[in-house]
Coordinates of C-alpha atoms in Angstrom, one line a residue:
X1 CA 102.5 89.1 142.3
X2 CA 101.4 92.7 142.2
X3 CA 100.7 94.5 138.9
X4 CA 104.2 95.9 138.8
X5 CA 105.7 92.4 139.0
X6 CA 103.5 91.2 136.1
X7 CA 104.6 94.2 134.1
X8 CA 108.2 93.4 134.7
X9 CA 107.7 89.8 133.7
X10 CA 106.0 90.9 130.4
X11 CA 109.0 93.1 129.6
X12 CA 111.8 90.7 130.8
X13 CA 110.4 87.3 129.5
X14 CA 107.6 88.1 127.2
X15 CA 104.7 86.6 129.2
X16 CA 103.1 86.5 132.7
X17 CA 100.5 84.3 134.3
X18 CA 97.5 85.3 136.5
X19 CA 96.6 82.0 138.0
X20 CA 92.9 81.5 138.7
X21 CA 92.0 85.0 137.6
X22 CA 88.4 84.0 137.1
X23 CA 86.4 82.0 139.6
X24 CA 85.1 78.5 138.8
X25 CA 81.4 79.6 138.6
X26 CA 82.1 82.2 136.0
X27 CA 84.3 79.8 134.0
X28 CA 81.6 77.2 134.0
X29 CA 79.0 79.6 132.9
X30 CA 80.9 81.1 130.0
X31 CA 82.2 77.7 128.9
X32 CA 78.6 76.5 128.7
X33 CA 77.6 79.6 126.7
X34 CA 80.5 79.0 124.2
X35 CA 79.5 75.4 124.0
X36 CA 76.1 76.6 123.0
X37 CA 77.6 78.6 120.1
X38 CA 79.4 75.5 119.0
X39 CA 76.1 73.6 119.1
X40 CA 74.2 76.4 117.2
X41 CA 76.6 75.7 114.3
X42 CA 76.1 72.0 114.2
X43 CA 79.1 71.0 116.4
X44 CA 81.6 71.0 113.6
X45 CA 85.1 69.6 114.0
X46 CA 87.2 72.5 115.2
X47 CA 89.9 72.8 112.7
X48 CA 90.3 74.0 109.1
X49 CA 93.4 74.6 107.0
X50 CA 91.9 77.9 105.7
X51 CA 89.1 80.1 106.9
X52 CA 85.6 78.6 106.6
X53 CA 82.8 81.0 107.6
X54 CA 80.0 79.5 109.7
X55 CA 78.4 82.9 110.4
X56 CA 79.4 86.6 110.2
X57 CA 81.6 86.4 113.3
X58 CA 82.2 82.6 113.6
X59 CA 84.5 80.7 111.4
X60 CA 86.8 77.6 111.3
X61 CA 90.5 78.1 111.0
X62 CA 93.8 76.5 111.9
X63 CA 93.4 77.5 115.5
X64 CA 89.9 76.0 115.8
X65 CA 86.4 77.5 115.8
X66 CA 86.9 81.2 116.3
X67 CA 84.3 83.7 117.5
X68 CA 85.8 87.0 116.4
X69 CA 83.5 89.4 118.1
X70 CA 82.5 87.6 121.3
X71 CA 81.2 90.7 123.0
X72 CA 78.8 91.4 120.2
X73 CA 77.7 87.7 119.9
X74 CA 77.4 87.5 123.7
X75 CA 77.3 91.0 125.1
X76 CA 76.4 89.9 128.6
X77 CA 80.0 88.9 129.3
X78 CA 81.4 92.3 128.4
X79 CA 81.9 93.8 131.9
X80 CA 83.2 90.6 133.5
X81 CA 85.7 89.8 130.9
X82 CA 88.2 92.6 131.9
X83 CA 90.0 92.3 135.2
X84 CA 91.4 95.4 137.1
X85 CA 94.6 93.7 138.1
X86 CA 95.3 92.6 134.5
X87 CA 94.5 96.0 133.1
X88 CA 96.8 97.6 135.6
X89 CA 99.7 95.3 134.7
X90 CA 99.2 95.7 131.0
X91 CA 99.1 99.5 131.3
X92 CA 102.5 99.3 133.0
X93 CA 103.8 97.9 129.7
X94 CA 101.6 99.5 127.1
X95 CA 100.8 102.9 128.7
X96 CA 97.8 104.2 130.5
X97 CA 95.9 105.0 127.3
X98 CA 96.2 101.5 125.8
X99 CA 93.1 100.2 124.0
X100 CA 91.3 96.9 123.6
X101 CA 91.7 95.7 119.9
X102 CA 90.1 92.2 120.0
X103 CA 87.8 90.2 122.2
X104 CA 87.1 86.7 120.9
X105 CA 87.3 83.1 121.8
X106 CA 88.6 79.9 120.2
X107 CA 87.3 76.3 120.5
X108 CA 89.4 73.3 119.5
X109 CA 89.3 69.6 119.7
X110 CA 91.2 66.4 118.8
X111 CA 91.0 67.3 115.1
X112 CA 93.5 70.1 115.5
X113 CA 97.1 68.9 115.1
X114 CA 100.1 70.4 116.8
X115 CA 99.7 74.2 116.6
X116 CA 103.2 75.1 115.5
X117 CA 105.3 77.8 117.0
X118 CA 104.0 81.3 116.0
X119 CA 103.8 84.9 117.1
X120 CA 101.2 87.6 116.6
X121 CA 103.6 90.5 115.8
X122 CA 101.6 93.3 114.1
X123 CA 98.4 91.7 115.2
X124 CA 98.4 89.4 112.1
X125 CA 99.2 85.9 111.0
X126 CA 103.0 85.7 111.0
X127 CA 102.9 83.6 107.8
X128 CA 103.7 86.8 105.8
X129 CA 107.0 87.1 107.6
X130 CA 107.8 83.4 107.3
X131 CA 107.3 83.5 103.5
X132 CA 109.5 86.5 103.0
X133 CA 112.0 85.8 105.7
X134 CA 111.9 89.5 106.6
X135 CA 110.9 90.2 110.2
X136 CA 110.0 93.6 111.7
X137 CA 112.0 95.2 114.5
X138 CA 110.0 96.0 117.6
X139 CA 111.9 97.6 120.4
X140 CA 109.0 98.4 122.8
X141 CA 105.9 96.6 124.1
X142 CA 103.2 97.5 121.5
X143 CA 100.6 94.7 121.8
X144 CA 99.8 92.1 124.4
X145 CA 97.3 89.2 124.1
X146 CA 95.6 87.6 127.1
X147 CA 94.5 84.0 126.9
X148 CA 92.1 82.8 129.5
X149 CA 91.7 79.1 129.6
X150 CA 88.2 77.6 130.4
X151 CA 89.5 74.2 131.5
X152 CA 92.6 72.9 133.2
X153 CA 95.6 73.1 130.9
X154 CA 97.7 70.0 131.3
X155 CA 99.3 67.0 129.7
X156 CA 96.3 65.6 127.9
X157 CA 94.9 68.8 126.5
X158 CA 98.1 70.5 125.4
X159 CA 100.2 72.5 127.9
X160 CA 101.0 75.9 126.5
X161 CA 104.6 76.1 125.3
X162 CA 106.3 79.5 125.5
X163 CA 109.8 80.6 124.5
X164 CA 110.8 83.4 126.9
X165 CA 111.9 86.6 125.1
X166 CA 112.9 90.0 126.4
X167 CA 111.3 93.1 124.7
X168 CA 113.7 94.2 122.0
X169 CA 115.2 90.8 121.3
X170 CA 115.1 89.7 117.6
X171 CA 111.8 88.4 116.5
X172 CA 112.8 85.9 113.8
X173 CA 112.3 82.2 115.0
X174 CA 115.3 81.0 117.0
X175 CA 114.5 77.4 116.1
X176 CA 112.4 75.4 113.6
X177 CA 108.8 76.6 114.0
X178 CA 107.5 73.1 113.2
X179 CA 109.6 71.4 115.9
X180 CA 107.5 69.8 118.7
X181 CA 109.8 71.4 121.3
X182 CA 112.4 74.1 121.6
X183 CA 115.4 74.1 124.0
X184 CA 114.7 76.6 126.7
X185 CA 110.9 76.5 126.3
X186 CA 108.5 76.8 129.3
X187 CA 105.6 74.5 129.6
X188 CA 102.5 76.0 131.3
X189 CA 100.1 73.7 133.1
X190 CA 97.4 75.7 134.7
X191 CA 94.0 75.4 136.4
X192 CA 90.8 76.6 134.7
X193 CA 90.3 80.3 134.8
X194 CA 94.0 81.2 134.6
X195 CA 95.1 84.0 132.2
X196 CA 98.3 84.1 130.3
X197 CA 99.4 87.5 129.0
X198 CA 101.8 87.2 126.0
X199 CA 103.7 89.9 124.2
X200 CA 102.9 89.9 120.4
X201 CA 106.5 89.0 119.6
X202 CA 106.7 86.0 122.0
X203 CA 106.8 82.6 120.3
X204 CA 104.4 80.0 121.6
X205 CA 102.9 76.7 120.5
X206 CA 100.2 74.2 121.6
X207 CA 100.5 70.4 121.4
X208 CA 97.3 68.6 120.2
X209 CA 94.7 67.6 122.8
X210 CA 93.9 64.0 123.4
X211 CA 90.8 64.6 125.6
X212 CA 87.4 64.0 124.1
X213 CA 86.2 67.4 125.2
X214 CA 86.3 70.9 123.8
X215 CA 89.3 73.0 124.6
X216 CA 88.4 76.7 125.0
X217 CA 90.1 80.0 125.6
X218 CA 89.0 83.6 125.6
X219 CA 91.5 85.9 123.7
X220 CA 91.7 89.6 124.2
X221 CA 94.3 91.8 122.6
X222 CA 95.4 95.2 124.0
X223 CA 97.6 97.7 122.1
X224 CA 99.6 100.8 122.9
X225 CA 97.9 104.0 121.7
X226 CA 100.7 104.7 119.2
X227 CA 100.9 101.1 117.9
X228 CA 99.9 100.5 114.2
X229 CA 96.4 99.2 114.1
X230 CA 96.5 95.4 114.2
X231 CA 95.4 93.4 111.2
X232 CA 92.6 91.6 113.1
X233 CA 91.4 94.7 115.1
X234 CA 87.7 94.8 115.8
X235 CA 86.4 98.1 114.5
X236 CA 83.1 97.6 116.4
X237 CA 84.4 97.3 119.9
X238 CA 84.3 101.0 120.5
X239 CA 80.5 100.9 120.1
X240 CA 80.3 99.4 123.6
X241 CA 81.6 102.6 125.1
X242 CA 78.2 104.3 124.4
X243 CA 76.2 101.5 126.1
X244 CA 74.9 102.7 129.6
X245 CA 75.5 99.2 131.1
X246 CA 79.2 99.2 130.2
X247 CA 81.5 99.4 133.2
X248 CA 84.0 102.2 133.7
X249 CA 86.9 99.8 133.5
X250 CA 85.8 98.4 130.2
X251 CA 85.0 101.9 128.9
X252 CA 88.5 103.0 129.8
X253 CA 90.1 100.6 127.4
X254 CA 87.7 101.1 124.5
X255 CA 89.3 104.2 123.1

């Protein structure tokens, strides 16, 4: 698929896949580095009902052990983490002047239960909408997450479940968010290094892993220039723009 096809997929079904976007050597190296961050904090079980801080930018949460500002914790990965073909495809949906809002990673293990169906509309936890039952209306592509998996994604470590959604469709959950499966869902089983780009309004879920190994992904969030600032936006990312070693591609999405 060329960038235009990926753009169309994002708009028409709410997600697109870049299979093997990162080569195995890069995946192995950054996986080892993230494993080192886990080790630095005592190798905790990677799940908590609430947020439990382990360090300024490292905490346990429902998703796992999250590193919020990965490019500050490990700046050596900054230039390699963005891919020109991905940026081109996302610009087709978000506009040429889109910006990078978040660059982090999440580590999980067998302690994390079924990660129920959820969205990231507004760049926040959708729990606020669930509690009130009032969901926003989003008629354009405003925010896209990219999830890069650092291991094969398959039956034993939770295939990614996605419910296809066209931009402009209603955002409220079409089925029970706690259900283990939804009619019409897509199950993604992918090789390590693959990247899944997901619109902020697209519902997705992850079954629990049964493998005795850490499950990792790198999560970036890009937003349209005129989108409201996301609730989890990293206000320090723009500092990378002034670093001489920052690549032109990364600088172009730093606002």
